[in-house]
């Protein structure tokens, strides 16, 4: 029961981080929420469908951040204060990428916990039989 509560807390953290990132970036994209049944791990060890969607969203947002940085970098070379402009563009990119990386770490931790939980359940079932 305690494990399910901690897994549910991690799921809520992923969704909250996603919502915070969307609000900070001014994005209109809806955060992908985990279904209620997400606390249970797949018996065959495959990731939950919402986890795959979260990973795809993170990859897509990381690519958007890199594209924005490239565009900002090109614009900086047209200005007089190139170094300051480049530094600001790098800081903006770093903020976005760091947030996405933290979301990915939470997702990785949740996935590890779900795999461990499934493996422990399989071992318990094996011992009972």
PDB file of C-alpha atoms in Angstrom:
ATOM      1  CA  UNK A   1       0.000   0.000   0.000  1.00  0.00           C
ATOM      2  CA  UNK A   2       2.862   2.347   0.859  1.00  0.00           C
ATOM      3  CA  UNK A   3       4.512   1.661  -2.509  1.00  0.00           C
ATOM      4  CA  UNK A   4       1.312   2.451  -4.391  1.00  0.00           C
ATOM      5  CA  UNK A   5       1.066   5.764  -2.545  1.00  0.00           C
ATOM      6  CA  UNK A   6       4.642   6.691  -3.422  1.00  0.00           C
ATOM      7  CA  UNK A   7       4.100   5.687  -7.063  1.00  0.00           C
ATOM      8  CA  UNK A   8       0.957   7.786  -7.182  1.00  0.00           C
ATOM      9  CA  UNK A   9       2.919  10.707  -5.734  1.00  0.00           C
ATOM     10  CA  UNK A  10       5.560  10.318  -8.455  1.00  0.00           C
ATOM     11  CA  UNK A  11       2.878  10.246 -11.145  1.00  0.00           C
ATOM     12  CA  UNK A  12       1.378  13.427  -9.744  1.00  0.00           C
ATOM     13  CA  UNK A  13       4.839  15.019  -9.668  1.00  0.00           C
ATOM     14  CA  UNK A  14       5.383  14.233 -13.358  1.00  0.00           C
ATOM     15  CA  UNK A  15       2.027  15.760 -14.246  1.00  0.00           C
ATOM     16  CA  UNK A  16       2.688  18.810 -12.048  1.00  0.00           C
ATOM     17  CA  UNK A  17       6.134  19.352 -13.577  1.00  0.00           C
ATOM     18  CA  UNK A  18       4.589  19.075 -17.016  1.00  0.00           C
ATOM     19  CA  UNK A  19       1.924  21.638 -16.162  1.00  0.00           C
ATOM     20  CA  UNK A  20       4.508  23.985 -14.647  1.00  0.00           C
ATOM     21  CA  UNK A  21       6.702  23.700 -17.732  1.00  0.00           C
ATOM     22  CA  UNK A  22       3.777  24.434 -20.022  1.00  0.00           C
ATOM     23  CA  UNK A  23       2.743  27.436 -17.938  1.00  0.00           C
ATOM     24  CA  UNK A  24       6.287  28.823 -17.791  1.00  0.00           C
ATOM     25  CA  UNK A  25       6.880  28.341 -21.503  1.00  0.00           C
ATOM     26  CA  UNK A  26       3.478  29.768 -22.376  1.00  0.00           C
ATOM     27  CA  UNK A  27       2.632  26.576 -24.195  1.00  0.00           C
ATOM     28  CA  UNK A  28      -0.944  25.685 -24.989  1.00  0.00           C
ATOM     29  CA  UNK A  29      -0.132  21.983 -25.100  1.00  0.00           C
ATOM     30  CA  UNK A  30      -2.034  19.956 -22.586  1.00  0.00           C
ATOM     31  CA  UNK A  31       0.065  17.888 -20.217  1.00  0.00           C
ATOM     32  CA  UNK A  32      -0.268  14.190 -20.716  1.00  0.00           C
ATOM     33  CA  UNK A  33      -1.821  12.795 -17.589  1.00  0.00           C
ATOM     34  CA  UNK A  34      -1.341   9.292 -16.337  1.00  0.00           C
ATOM     35  CA  UNK A  35      -4.454   7.153 -16.172  1.00  0.00           C
ATOM     36  CA  UNK A  36      -5.673   5.971 -12.784  1.00  0.00           C
ATOM     37  CA  UNK A  37      -4.445   2.460 -13.529  1.00  0.00           C
ATOM     38  CA  UNK A  38      -0.890   3.735 -14.027  1.00  0.00           C
ATOM     39  CA  UNK A  39       0.142   2.675 -10.516  1.00  0.00           C
ATOM     40  CA  UNK A  40       0.140  -0.950 -11.638  1.00  0.00           C
ATOM     41  CA  UNK A  41       3.132  -2.075 -13.662  1.00  0.00           C
ATOM     42  CA  UNK A  42       2.724  -4.064 -16.835  1.00  0.00           C
ATOM     43  CA  UNK A  43       3.348  -7.723 -16.162  1.00  0.00           C
ATOM     44  CA  UNK A  44       5.636  -8.131 -19.155  1.00  0.00           C
ATOM     45  CA  UNK A  45       7.893  -5.214 -18.164  1.00  0.00           C
ATOM     46  CA  UNK A  46       6.908  -2.907 -21.018  1.00  0.00           C
ATOM     47  CA  UNK A  47       6.459   0.769 -20.113  1.00  0.00           C
ATOM     48  CA  UNK A  48       2.949   2.105 -19.688  1.00  0.00           C
ATOM     49  CA  UNK A  49       1.533   3.882 -22.781  1.00  0.00           C
ATOM     50  CA  UNK A  50       1.389   7.207 -20.958  1.00  0.00           C
ATOM     51  CA  UNK A  51       5.112   6.869 -20.146  1.00  0.00           C
ATOM     52  CA  UNK A  52       5.897   6.452 -23.831  1.00  0.00           C
ATOM     53  CA  UNK A  53       3.788   9.544 -24.559  1.00  0.00           C
ATOM     54  CA  UNK A  54       5.598  11.520 -21.834  1.00  0.00           C
ATOM     55  CA  UNK A  55       8.986  10.540 -23.250  1.00  0.00           C
ATOM     56  CA  UNK A  56       7.872  11.585 -26.740  1.00  0.00           C
ATOM     57  CA  UNK A  57       6.619  14.915 -25.371  1.00  0.00           C
ATOM     58  CA  UNK A  58       9.942  15.539 -23.596  1.00  0.00           C
ATOM     59  CA  UNK A  59      11.923  14.743 -26.752  1.00  0.00           C
ATOM     60  CA  UNK A  60       9.670  17.013 -28.816  1.00  0.00           C
ATOM     61  CA  UNK A  61       9.917  19.905 -26.339  1.00  0.00           C
ATOM     62  CA  UNK A  62      13.691  19.481 -26.116  1.00  0.00           C
ATOM     63  CA  UNK A  63      13.887  19.751 -29.921  1.00  0.00           C
ATOM     64  CA  UNK A  64      11.718  22.886 -29.844  1.00  0.00           C
ATOM     65  CA  UNK A  65      14.058  24.421 -27.245  1.00  0.00           C
ATOM     66  CA  UNK A  66      17.083  23.630 -29.393  1.00  0.00           C
ATOM     67  CA  UNK A  67      15.404  25.074 -32.504  1.00  0.00           C
ATOM     68  CA  UNK A  68      14.524  28.254 -30.588  1.00  0.00           C
ATOM     69  CA  UNK A  69      18.129  28.513 -29.392  1.00  0.00           C
ATOM     70  CA  UNK A  70      19.463  28.125 -32.926  1.00  0.00           C
ATOM     71  CA  UNK A  71      17.130  30.869 -34.163  1.00  0.00           C
ATOM     72  CA  UNK A  72      18.079  33.141 -31.253  1.00  0.00           C
ATOM     73  CA  UNK A  73      21.752  32.449 -31.878  1.00  0.00           C
ATOM     74  CA  UNK A  74      21.414  33.490 -35.523  1.00  0.00           C
ATOM     75  CA  UNK A  75      19.562  36.645 -34.472  1.00  0.00           C
ATOM     76  CA  UNK A  76      22.308  37.473 -31.969  1.00  0.00           C
ATOM     77  CA  UNK A  77      24.913  37.658 -34.702  1.00  0.00           C
ATOM     78  CA  UNK A  78      22.925  40.506 -36.256  1.00  0.00           C
ATOM     79  CA  UNK A  79      23.167  42.625 -33.082  1.00  0.00           C
ATOM     80  CA  UNK A  80      25.930  44.825 -31.760  1.00  0.00           C
ATOM     81  CA  UNK A  81      26.239  43.138 -28.327  1.00  0.00           C
ATOM     82  CA  UNK A  82      26.681  39.606 -29.633  1.00  0.00           C
ATOM     83  CA  UNK A  83      28.195  38.010 -26.520  1.00  0.00           C
ATOM     84  CA  UNK A  84      25.520  39.275 -24.145  1.00  0.00           C
ATOM     85  CA  UNK A  85      22.781  38.170 -26.527  1.00  0.00           C
ATOM     86  CA  UNK A  86      24.346  34.720 -26.898  1.00  0.00           C
ATOM     87  CA  UNK A  87      24.665  34.393 -23.120  1.00  0.00           C
ATOM     88  CA  UNK A  88      20.981  35.234 -22.631  1.00  0.00           C
ATOM     89  CA  UNK A  89      19.982  32.755 -25.339  1.00  0.00           C
ATOM     90  CA  UNK A  90      22.099  30.048 -23.698  1.00  0.00           C
ATOM     91  CA  UNK A  91      20.555  30.761 -20.289  1.00  0.00           C
ATOM     92  CA  UNK A  92      17.043  30.539 -21.733  1.00  0.00           C
ATOM     93  CA  UNK A  93      17.881  27.245 -23.438  1.00  0.00           C
ATOM     94  CA  UNK A  94      19.491  25.868 -20.262  1.00  0.00           C
ATOM     95  CA  UNK A  95      16.381  26.684 -18.185  1.00  0.00           C
ATOM     96  CA  UNK A  96      14.118  24.850 -20.625  1.00  0.00           C
ATOM     97  CA  UNK A  97      16.417  21.858 -21.059  1.00  0.00           C
ATOM     98  CA  UNK A  98      17.037  21.560 -17.295  1.00  0.00           C
ATOM     99  CA  UNK A  99      13.302  21.462 -16.601  1.00  0.00           C
ATOM    100  CA  UNK A 100      12.820  18.766 -19.235  1.00  0.00           C
ATOM    101  CA  UNK A 101      15.753  16.807 -17.825  1.00  0.00           C
ATOM    102  CA  UNK A 102      14.247  16.898 -14.316  1.00  0.00           C
ATOM    103  CA  UNK A 103      10.957  15.626 -15.747  1.00  0.00           C
ATOM    104  CA  UNK A 104      12.834  12.838 -17.515  1.00  0.00           C
ATOM    105  CA  UNK A 105      14.613  11.888 -14.279  1.00  0.00           C
ATOM    106  CA  UNK A 106      11.284  11.627 -12.449  1.00  0.00           C
ATOM    107  CA  UNK A 107       9.918   9.493 -15.268  1.00  0.00           C
ATOM    108  CA  UNK A 108      13.019   7.259 -15.218  1.00  0.00           C
ATOM    109  CA  UNK A 109      12.697   6.824 -11.452  1.00  0.00           C
ATOM    110  CA  UNK A 110       9.032   5.936 -11.751  1.00  0.00           C
ATOM    111  CA  UNK A 111       9.754   3.441 -14.516  1.00  0.00           C
ATOM    112  CA  UNK A 112      12.495   1.797 -12.424  1.00  0.00           C
ATOM    113  CA  UNK A 113      10.148   1.559  -9.449  1.00  0.00           C
ATOM    114  CA  UNK A 114       7.405   0.011 -11.576  1.00  0.00           C
ATOM    115  CA  UNK A 115       9.832  -2.556 -13.030  1.00  0.00           C
ATOM    116  CA  UNK A 116      11.120  -3.383  -9.549  1.00  0.00           C
ATOM    117  CA  UNK A 117       7.596  -3.743  -8.231  1.00  0.00           C
ATOM    118  CA  UNK A 118       6.661  -6.064 -11.119  1.00  0.00           C
ATOM    119  CA  UNK A 119       9.798  -8.142 -10.579  1.00  0.00           C
ATOM    120  CA  UNK A 120       9.172  -8.453  -6.831  1.00  0.00           C
ATOM    121  CA  UNK A 121       5.584  -9.501  -7.502  1.00  0.00           C
ATOM    122  CA  UNK A 122       6.779 -12.127  -9.986  1.00  0.00           C
ATOM    123  CA  UNK A 123       9.269 -13.458  -7.425  1.00  0.00           C
ATOM    124  CA  UNK A 124       6.592 -13.603  -4.728  1.00  0.00           C
ATOM    125  CA  UNK A 125       4.248 -15.458  -7.070  1.00  0.00           C
ATOM    126  CA  UNK A 126       7.041 -17.885  -7.927  1.00  0.00           C
ATOM    127  CA  UNK A 127       7.782 -18.542  -4.250  1.00  0.00           C
ATOM    128  CA  UNK A 128       4.115 -19.190  -3.498  1.00  0.00           C
ATOM    129  CA  UNK A 129       3.855 -21.786  -6.275  1.00  0.00           C
TER     130      UNK A 129
END
